[in-house]
CSV table of C-alpha atoms and ligand atoms in Angstrom, one decimal:
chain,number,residue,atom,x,y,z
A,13,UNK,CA,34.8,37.1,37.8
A,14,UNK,CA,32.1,39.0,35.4
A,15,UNK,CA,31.2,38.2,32.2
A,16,UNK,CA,33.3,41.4,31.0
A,17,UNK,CA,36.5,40.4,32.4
A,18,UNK,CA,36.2,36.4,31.8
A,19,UNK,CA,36.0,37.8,28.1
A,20,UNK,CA,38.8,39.6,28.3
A,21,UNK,CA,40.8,37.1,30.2
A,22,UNK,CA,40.0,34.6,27.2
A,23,UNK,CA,40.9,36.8,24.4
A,24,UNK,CA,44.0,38.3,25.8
A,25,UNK,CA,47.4,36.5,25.0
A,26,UNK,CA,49.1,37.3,28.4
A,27,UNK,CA,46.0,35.7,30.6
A,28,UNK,CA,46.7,32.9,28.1
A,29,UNK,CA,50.6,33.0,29.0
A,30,UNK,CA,49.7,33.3,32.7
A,31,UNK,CA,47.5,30.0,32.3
A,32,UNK,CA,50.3,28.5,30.5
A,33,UNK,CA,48.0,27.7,27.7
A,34,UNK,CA,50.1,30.0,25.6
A,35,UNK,CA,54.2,29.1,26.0
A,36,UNK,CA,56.1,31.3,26.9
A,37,UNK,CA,60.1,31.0,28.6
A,38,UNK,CA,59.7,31.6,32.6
A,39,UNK,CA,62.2,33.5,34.4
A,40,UNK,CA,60.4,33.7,37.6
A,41,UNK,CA,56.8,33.4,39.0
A,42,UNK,CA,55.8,33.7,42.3
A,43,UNK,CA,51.9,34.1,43.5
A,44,UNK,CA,51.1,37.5,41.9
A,45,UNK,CA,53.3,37.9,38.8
A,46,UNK,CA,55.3,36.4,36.0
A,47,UNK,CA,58.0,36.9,34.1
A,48,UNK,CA,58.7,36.1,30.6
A,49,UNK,CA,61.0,36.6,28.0
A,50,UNK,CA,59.4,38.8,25.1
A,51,UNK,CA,59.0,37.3,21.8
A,52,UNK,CA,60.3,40.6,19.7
A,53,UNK,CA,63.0,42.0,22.3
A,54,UNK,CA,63.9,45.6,22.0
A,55,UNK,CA,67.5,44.0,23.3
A,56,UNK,CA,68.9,40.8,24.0
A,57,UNK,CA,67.7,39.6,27.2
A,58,UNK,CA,64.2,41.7,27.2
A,59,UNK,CA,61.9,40.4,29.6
A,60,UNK,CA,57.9,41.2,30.6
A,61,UNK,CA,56.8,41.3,34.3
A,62,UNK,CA,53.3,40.4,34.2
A,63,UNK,CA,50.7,40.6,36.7
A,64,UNK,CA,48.7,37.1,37.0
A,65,UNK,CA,45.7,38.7,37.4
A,66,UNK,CA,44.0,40.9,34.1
A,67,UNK,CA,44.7,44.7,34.8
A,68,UNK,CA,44.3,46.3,31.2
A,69,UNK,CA,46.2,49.3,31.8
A,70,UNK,CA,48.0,51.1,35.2
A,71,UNK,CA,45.3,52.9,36.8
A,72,UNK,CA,43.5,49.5,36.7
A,73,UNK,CA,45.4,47.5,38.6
A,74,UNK,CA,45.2,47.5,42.6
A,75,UNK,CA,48.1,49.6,44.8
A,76,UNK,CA,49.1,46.4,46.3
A,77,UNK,CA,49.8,44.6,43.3
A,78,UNK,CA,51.9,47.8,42.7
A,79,UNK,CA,53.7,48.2,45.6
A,80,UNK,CA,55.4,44.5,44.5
A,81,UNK,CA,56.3,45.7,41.2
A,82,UNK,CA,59.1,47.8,41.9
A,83,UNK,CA,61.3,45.7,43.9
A,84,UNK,CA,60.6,42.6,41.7
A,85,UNK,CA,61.8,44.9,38.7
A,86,UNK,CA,64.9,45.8,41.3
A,87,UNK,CA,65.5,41.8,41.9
A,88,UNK,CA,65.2,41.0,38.1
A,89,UNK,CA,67.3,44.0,36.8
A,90,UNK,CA,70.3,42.7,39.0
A,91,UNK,CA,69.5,39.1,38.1
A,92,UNK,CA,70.0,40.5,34.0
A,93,UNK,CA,72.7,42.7,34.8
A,94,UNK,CA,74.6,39.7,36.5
A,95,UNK,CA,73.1,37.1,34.2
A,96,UNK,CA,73.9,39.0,31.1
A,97,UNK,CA,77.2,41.0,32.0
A,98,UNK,CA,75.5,44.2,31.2
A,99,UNK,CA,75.4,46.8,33.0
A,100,UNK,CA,72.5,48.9,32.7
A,101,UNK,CA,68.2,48.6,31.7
A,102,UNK,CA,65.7,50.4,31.0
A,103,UNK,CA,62.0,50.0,33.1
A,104,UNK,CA,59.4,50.7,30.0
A,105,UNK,CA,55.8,50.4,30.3
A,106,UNK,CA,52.8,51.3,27.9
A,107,UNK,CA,49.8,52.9,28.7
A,108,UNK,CA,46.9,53.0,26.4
A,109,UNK,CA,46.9,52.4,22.5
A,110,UNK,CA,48.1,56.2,21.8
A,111,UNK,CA,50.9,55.2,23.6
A,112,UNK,CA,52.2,52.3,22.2
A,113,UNK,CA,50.5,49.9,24.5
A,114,UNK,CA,49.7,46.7,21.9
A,115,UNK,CA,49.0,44.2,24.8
A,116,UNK,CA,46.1,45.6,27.0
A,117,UNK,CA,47.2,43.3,30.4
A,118,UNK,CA,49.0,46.1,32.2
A,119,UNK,CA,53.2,44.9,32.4
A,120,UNK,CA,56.3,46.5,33.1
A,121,UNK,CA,59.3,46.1,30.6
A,122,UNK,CA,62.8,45.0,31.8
A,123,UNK,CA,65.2,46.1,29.1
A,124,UNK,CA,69.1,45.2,29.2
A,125,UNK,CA,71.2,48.0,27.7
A,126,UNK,CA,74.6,47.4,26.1
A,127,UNK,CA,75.3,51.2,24.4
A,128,UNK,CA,73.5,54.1,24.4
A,129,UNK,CA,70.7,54.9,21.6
A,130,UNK,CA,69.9,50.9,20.6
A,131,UNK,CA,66.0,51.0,21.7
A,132,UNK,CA,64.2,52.2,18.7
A,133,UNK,CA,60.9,51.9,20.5
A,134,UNK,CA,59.4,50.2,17.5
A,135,UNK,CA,58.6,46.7,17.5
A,136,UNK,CA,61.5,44.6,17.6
A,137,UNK,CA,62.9,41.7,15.7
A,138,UNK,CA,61.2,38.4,16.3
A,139,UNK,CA,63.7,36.7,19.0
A,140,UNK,CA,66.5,34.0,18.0
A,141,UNK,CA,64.5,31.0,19.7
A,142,UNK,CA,67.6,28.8,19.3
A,143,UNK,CA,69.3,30.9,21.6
A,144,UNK,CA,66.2,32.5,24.0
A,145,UNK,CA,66.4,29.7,26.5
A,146,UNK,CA,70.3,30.3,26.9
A,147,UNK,CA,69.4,33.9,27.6
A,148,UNK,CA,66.7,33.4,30.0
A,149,UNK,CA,68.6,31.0,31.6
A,150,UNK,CA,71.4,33.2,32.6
A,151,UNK,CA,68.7,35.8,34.0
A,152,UNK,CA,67.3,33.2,36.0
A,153,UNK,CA,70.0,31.5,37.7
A,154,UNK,CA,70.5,34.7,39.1
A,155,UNK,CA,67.5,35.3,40.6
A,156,UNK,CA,67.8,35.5,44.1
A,157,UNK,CA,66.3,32.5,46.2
A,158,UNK,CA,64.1,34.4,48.3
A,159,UNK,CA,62.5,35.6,44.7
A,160,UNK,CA,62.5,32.5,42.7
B,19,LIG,P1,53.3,46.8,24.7
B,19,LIG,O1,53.5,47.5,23.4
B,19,LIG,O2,51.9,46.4,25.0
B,19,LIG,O3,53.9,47.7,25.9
B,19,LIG,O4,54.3,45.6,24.7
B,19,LIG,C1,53.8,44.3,24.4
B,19,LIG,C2,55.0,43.4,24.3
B,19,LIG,O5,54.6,42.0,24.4
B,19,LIG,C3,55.8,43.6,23.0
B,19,LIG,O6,57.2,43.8,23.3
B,19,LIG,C4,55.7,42.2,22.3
B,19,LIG,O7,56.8,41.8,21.6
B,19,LIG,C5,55.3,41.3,23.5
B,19,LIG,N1,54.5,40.1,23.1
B,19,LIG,C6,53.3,40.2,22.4
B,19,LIG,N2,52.8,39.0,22.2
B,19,LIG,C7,53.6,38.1,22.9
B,19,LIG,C8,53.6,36.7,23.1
B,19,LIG,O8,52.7,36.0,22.6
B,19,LIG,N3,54.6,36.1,23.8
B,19,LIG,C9,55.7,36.9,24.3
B,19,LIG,N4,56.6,36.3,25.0
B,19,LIG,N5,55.7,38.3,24.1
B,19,LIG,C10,54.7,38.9,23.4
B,20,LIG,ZN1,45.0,39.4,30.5
């Protein structure tokens, strides 16, 4: 690793997560990615796919890693849509500061939609942690075993 990435891998809160030196509530992890629930969710039930590895922003981080993202975003969706009773999501991600980008380790938003128009696309409310682990839970149980 050079001296330029250790840095950022030190100062940046999802490396942190990743190491589990930060907490965070799992919904899956497998050997390149994982998946957390955020900590000021758009909606209920809004969870971060996160590359192990420190990618700052999308044309950073490697095709391969890339090529995973999709159908683990596929796999999770279904397992919130199940999970949740909801039936749609949005896929969100930030790229760069001027867009709205606040974390610089590249991720891809998994957002469960109830109605139409509820995302405001500003920060969201901190998260009800009395009730975040019930939430995650039901996402998780319905991961499929090949993914979990
Ligand atoms: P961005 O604006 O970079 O696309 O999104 C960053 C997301 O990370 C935001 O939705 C924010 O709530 C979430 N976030 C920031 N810090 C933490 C943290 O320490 N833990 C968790 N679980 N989520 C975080
Ligand atoms: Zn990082």
């Amino acid at each position: 690793m050079s001296t330029d990435n250790a840095k950022a891998v030190e100062g940046c809160v999802f490396c942190q997560i990743a190491a589990g030196r930060i907490p965070s509530i799992r919904i899956y992890e497998d050997e390149n990615f994982i998946a957390f629930m955020d900590i000021s969710p758009q909606t209920e039930g809004h969870f971060l796919i996160v590359p192990r590895d420190h990618y700052p922003t999308l044309t950073d981080v490697p095709d391969s890693i890339l090529a995973k993202v999709l159908p683990l975003a596929k796999n999770l969706g279904d397992a919130a849509m199940t999970g949740l009773g909801v039936e749609g999501f949005n896929l969100l991600q930030n790229n760069g500061a001027v867009a709205g980008q606040a974390v610089d380790h590249w991720h891809m938003h998994v957002i469960p939609r109830r109605e139409a128009g509820e995302i405001p696309f500003k920060a969201g409310a901190p998260a009800d942690l009395t009730k975040l682990p019930f939430v995650a839970e039901n996402i998780r149980i319905n991961v499929p075993p090949t993914r979990a």
